[in-house]
Amino acid sequence: MAKLSLFARRRRRVRTALKAVSGTRPRLSVHRSGRHIYAQIIDDVAGTTVAAASTLDKDVGSKALGKTGASSEAAADVGKRVAAAATAAGVTKVVFDRGGFLFHGRVKALADAAREGGLEF
């Protein structure tokens, strides 16, 4: 059996911890690429996406902020937008799934903005 990469081990550890609270609250899942950041709130029981936002949205990212989608400012804007969409859908408490990414930089900026937007985690 091949050894797992550091990212894969971190991701497995995060997902294992999330299984303990699976089904109790929706999950705020974050994916970070080199150019963009994506966030979605997933109801694992129903298997549906409740709310989503990313820097690929037309009014977010480089066009709206004058910066690339890979900036902390763009990530904070995505966090605010996903929090607003979640509260509109009736979701206030979530579980944060950083998906194996370290909690600093853009991921932290998104999480802080989502908390300011009204999400509890």
PDB file of C-alpha atoms in Angstrom:
ATOM      1  CA  MET A   1       0.000   0.000   0.000  1.00  0.00           C
ATOM      2  CA  ALA A   2       1.364   3.412  -0.981  1.00  0.00           C
ATOM      3  CA  LYS A   3       2.081   6.059   1.601  1.00  0.00           C
ATOM      4  CA  LEU A   4      -0.353   8.942   1.688  1.00  0.00           C
ATOM      5  CA  SER A   5       0.816  12.474   1.103  1.00  0.00           C
ATOM      6  CA  LEU A   6       0.744  15.012   3.913  1.00  0.00           C
ATOM      7  CA  PHE A   7      -2.322  16.658   2.369  1.00  0.00           C
ATOM      8  CA  ALA A   8      -4.159  13.331   2.119  1.00  0.00           C
ATOM      9  CA  ARG A   9      -3.353  12.494   5.747  1.00  0.00           C
ATOM     10  CA  ARG A  10      -4.604  15.905   6.902  1.00  0.00           C
ATOM     11  CA  ARG A  11      -7.751  15.517   4.833  1.00  0.00           C
ATOM     12  CA  ARG A  12      -8.426  12.055   6.282  1.00  0.00           C
ATOM     13  CA  ARG A  13      -7.922  13.378   9.828  1.00  0.00           C
ATOM     14  CA  VAL A  14     -10.345  16.268   9.223  1.00  0.00           C
ATOM     15  CA  ARG A  15     -12.996  14.024   7.687  1.00  0.00           C
ATOM     16  CA  THR A  16     -12.699  11.496  10.524  1.00  0.00           C
ATOM     17  CA  ALA A  17     -13.285  14.252  13.066  1.00  0.00           C
ATOM     18  CA  LEU A  18     -16.294  15.450  11.076  1.00  0.00           C
ATOM     19  CA  LYS A  19     -17.878  11.999  11.137  1.00  0.00           C
ATOM     20  CA  ALA A  20     -18.419  12.414  14.881  1.00  0.00           C
ATOM     21  CA  VAL A  21     -20.806  15.316  14.230  1.00  0.00           C
ATOM     22  CA  SER A  22     -22.095  14.165  10.850  1.00  0.00           C
ATOM     23  CA  GLY A  23     -25.815  14.551  10.464  1.00  0.00           C
ATOM     24  CA  THR A  24     -26.180  17.017  13.310  1.00  0.00           C
ATOM     25  CA  ARG A  25     -25.495  20.199  11.324  1.00  0.00           C
ATOM     26  CA  PRO A  26     -24.804  21.167   7.728  1.00  0.00           C
ATOM     27  CA  ARG A  27     -21.160  21.297   6.687  1.00  0.00           C
ATOM     28  CA  LEU A  28     -19.339  24.393   5.406  1.00  0.00           C
ATOM     29  CA  SER A  29     -16.887  22.888   2.949  1.00  0.00           C
ATOM     30  CA  VAL A  30     -13.982  24.965   1.610  1.00  0.00           C
ATOM     31  CA  HIS A  31     -11.809  24.262  -1.415  1.00  0.00           C
ATOM     32  CA  ARG A  32      -8.826  26.424  -2.290  1.00  0.00           C
ATOM     33  CA  SER A  33      -7.053  26.360  -5.627  1.00  0.00           C
ATOM     34  CA  GLY A  34      -4.202  28.465  -6.888  1.00  0.00           C
ATOM     35  CA  ARG A  35      -6.521  31.040  -8.464  1.00  0.00           C
ATOM     36  CA  HIS A  36      -9.883  30.710  -6.701  1.00  0.00           C
ATOM     37  CA  ILE A  37     -11.617  29.734  -3.474  1.00  0.00           C
ATOM     38  CA  TYR A  38     -14.934  27.922  -3.222  1.00  0.00           C
ATOM     39  CA  ALA A  39     -17.306  27.471  -0.285  1.00  0.00           C
ATOM     40  CA  GLN A  40     -20.516  25.513  -0.039  1.00  0.00           C
ATOM     41  CA  ILE A  41     -22.860  24.476   2.723  1.00  0.00           C
ATOM     42  CA  ILE A  42     -23.841  20.834   2.350  1.00  0.00           C
ATOM     43  CA  ASP A  43     -26.659  18.991   4.107  1.00  0.00           C
ATOM     44  CA  ASP A  44     -25.176  15.487   4.272  1.00  0.00           C
ATOM     45  CA  VAL A  45     -28.401  13.868   5.468  1.00  0.00           C
ATOM     46  CA  ALA A  46     -30.423  15.083   2.480  1.00  0.00           C
ATOM     47  CA  GLY A  47     -27.408  15.069   0.145  1.00  0.00           C
ATOM     48  CA  THR A  48     -28.047  18.599  -1.102  1.00  0.00           C
ATOM     49  CA  THR A  49     -26.119  21.848  -1.332  1.00  0.00           C
ATOM     50  CA  VAL A  50     -27.905  24.528   0.680  1.00  0.00           C
ATOM     51  CA  ALA A  51     -25.755  27.512  -0.341  1.00  0.00           C
ATOM     52  CA  ALA A  52     -22.600  28.129  -2.337  1.00  0.00           C
ATOM     53  CA  ALA A  53     -20.266  30.967  -3.290  1.00  0.00           C
ATOM     54  CA  SER A  54     -16.918  31.265  -5.005  1.00  0.00           C
ATOM     55  CA  THR A  55     -14.591  33.774  -6.593  1.00  0.00           C
ATOM     56  CA  LEU A  56     -15.893  32.595  -9.968  1.00  0.00           C
ATOM     57  CA  ASP A  57     -19.198  34.395  -9.322  1.00  0.00           C
ATOM     58  CA  LYS A  58     -19.532  37.400 -11.623  1.00  0.00           C
ATOM     59  CA  ASP A  59     -19.714  40.012  -8.864  1.00  0.00           C
ATOM     60  CA  VAL A  60     -16.829  38.565  -6.797  1.00  0.00           C
ATOM     61  CA  GLY A  61     -13.139  38.241  -7.460  1.00  0.00           C
ATOM     62  CA  SER A  62     -10.944  40.243  -9.771  1.00  0.00           C
ATOM     63  CA  LYS A  63     -13.676  42.261 -11.492  1.00  0.00           C
ATOM     64  CA  ALA A  64     -15.449  43.416  -8.342  1.00  0.00           C
ATOM     65  CA  LEU A  65     -12.452  43.845  -6.055  1.00  0.00           C
ATOM     66  CA  GLY A  66      -9.765  44.785  -8.534  1.00  0.00           C
ATOM     67  CA  LYS A  67      -7.697  41.843  -7.291  1.00  0.00           C
ATOM     68  CA  THR A  68      -7.287  38.202  -8.194  1.00  0.00           C
ATOM     69  CA  GLY A  69      -9.505  35.481  -6.805  1.00  0.00           C
ATOM     70  CA  ALA A  70      -6.495  34.205  -4.873  1.00  0.00           C
ATOM     71  CA  SER A  71      -6.452  37.076  -2.363  1.00  0.00           C
ATOM     72  CA  SER A  72      -7.578  37.135   1.253  1.00  0.00           C
ATOM     73  CA  GLU A  73      -9.958  39.990   0.440  1.00  0.00           C
ATOM     74  CA  ALA A  74     -11.708  37.869  -2.187  1.00  0.00           C
ATOM     75  CA  ALA A  75     -11.900  34.944   0.258  1.00  0.00           C
ATOM     76  CA  ALA A  76     -13.471  37.213   2.882  1.00  0.00           C
ATOM     77  CA  ASP A  77     -16.031  38.355   0.327  1.00  0.00           C
ATOM     78  CA  VAL A  78     -16.875  34.722  -0.474  1.00  0.00           C
ATOM     79  CA  GLY A  79     -17.282  34.036   3.265  1.00  0.00           C
ATOM     80  CA  LYS A  80     -19.732  36.919   3.623  1.00  0.00           C
ATOM     81  CA  ARG A  81     -21.706  35.791   0.582  1.00  0.00           C
ATOM     82  CA  VAL A  82     -21.996  32.164   1.663  1.00  0.00           C
ATOM     83  CA  ALA A  83     -23.090  33.286   5.152  1.00  0.00           C
ATOM     84  CA  ALA A  84     -25.772  35.540   3.678  1.00  0.00           C
ATOM     85  CA  ALA A  85     -27.028  32.750   1.415  1.00  0.00           C
ATOM     86  CA  ALA A  86     -27.070  30.303   4.331  1.00  0.00           C
ATOM     87  CA  THR A  87     -29.029  32.589   6.638  1.00  0.00           C
ATOM     88  CA  ALA A  88     -31.497  33.218   3.800  1.00  0.00           C
ATOM     89  CA  ALA A  89     -31.935  29.427   3.586  1.00  0.00           C
ATOM     90  CA  GLY A  90     -32.440  29.196   7.364  1.00  0.00           C
ATOM     91  CA  VAL A  91     -29.047  27.764   8.337  1.00  0.00           C
ATOM     92  CA  THR A  92     -27.147  29.421  11.198  1.00  0.00           C
ATOM     93  CA  LYS A  93     -25.069  26.614  12.757  1.00  0.00           C
ATOM     94  CA  VAL A  94     -22.592  24.659  10.647  1.00  0.00           C
ATOM     95  CA  VAL A  95     -19.540  22.446  10.975  1.00  0.00           C
ATOM     96  CA  PHE A  96     -16.396  23.828   9.306  1.00  0.00           C
ATOM     97  CA  ASP A  97     -14.690  21.448   6.867  1.00  0.00           C
ATOM     98  CA  ARG A  98     -11.361  22.906   5.777  1.00  0.00           C
ATOM     99  CA  GLY A  99     -10.800  19.878   3.552  1.00  0.00           C
ATOM    100  CA  GLY A 100      -7.167  19.269   4.449  1.00  0.00           C
ATOM    101  CA  PHE A 101      -6.095  22.881   3.895  1.00  0.00           C
ATOM    102  CA  LEU A 102      -4.253  24.573   6.744  1.00  0.00           C
ATOM    103  CA  PHE A 103      -6.302  27.071   8.729  1.00  0.00           C
ATOM    104  CA  HIS A 104      -4.462  30.263   7.817  1.00  0.00           C
ATOM    105  CA  GLY A 105      -4.429  32.779   5.007  1.00  0.00           C
ATOM    106  CA  ARG A 106      -7.385  32.570   2.650  1.00  0.00           C
ATOM    107  CA  VAL A 107      -9.130  29.737   4.519  1.00  0.00           C
ATOM    108  CA  LYS A 108      -8.968  31.693   7.791  1.00  0.00           C
ATOM    109  CA  ALA A 109     -10.171  34.878   6.071  1.00  0.00           C
ATOM    110  CA  LEU A 110     -13.175  33.013   4.661  1.00  0.00           C
ATOM    111  CA  ALA A 111     -13.993  31.468   8.048  1.00  0.00           C
ATOM    112  CA  ASP A 112     -13.728  34.780   9.911  1.00  0.00           C
ATOM    113  CA  ALA A 113     -15.960  36.521   7.376  1.00  0.00           C
ATOM    114  CA  ALA A 114     -18.524  33.714   7.570  1.00  0.00           C
ATOM    115  CA  ARG A 115     -18.599  34.083  11.358  1.00  0.00           C
ATOM    116  CA  GLU A 116     -19.096  37.841  11.006  1.00  0.00           C
ATOM    117  CA  GLY A 117     -21.889  37.108   8.533  1.00  0.00           C
ATOM    118  CA  GLY A 118     -23.847  35.182  11.144  1.00  0.00           C
ATOM    119  CA  LEU A 119     -22.725  31.559  10.887  1.00  0.00           C
ATOM    120  CA  GLU A 120     -21.803  29.748  14.099  1.00  0.00           C
ATOM    121  CA  PHE A 121     -19.035  27.119  14.137  1.00  0.00           C
TER     122      PHE A 121
END
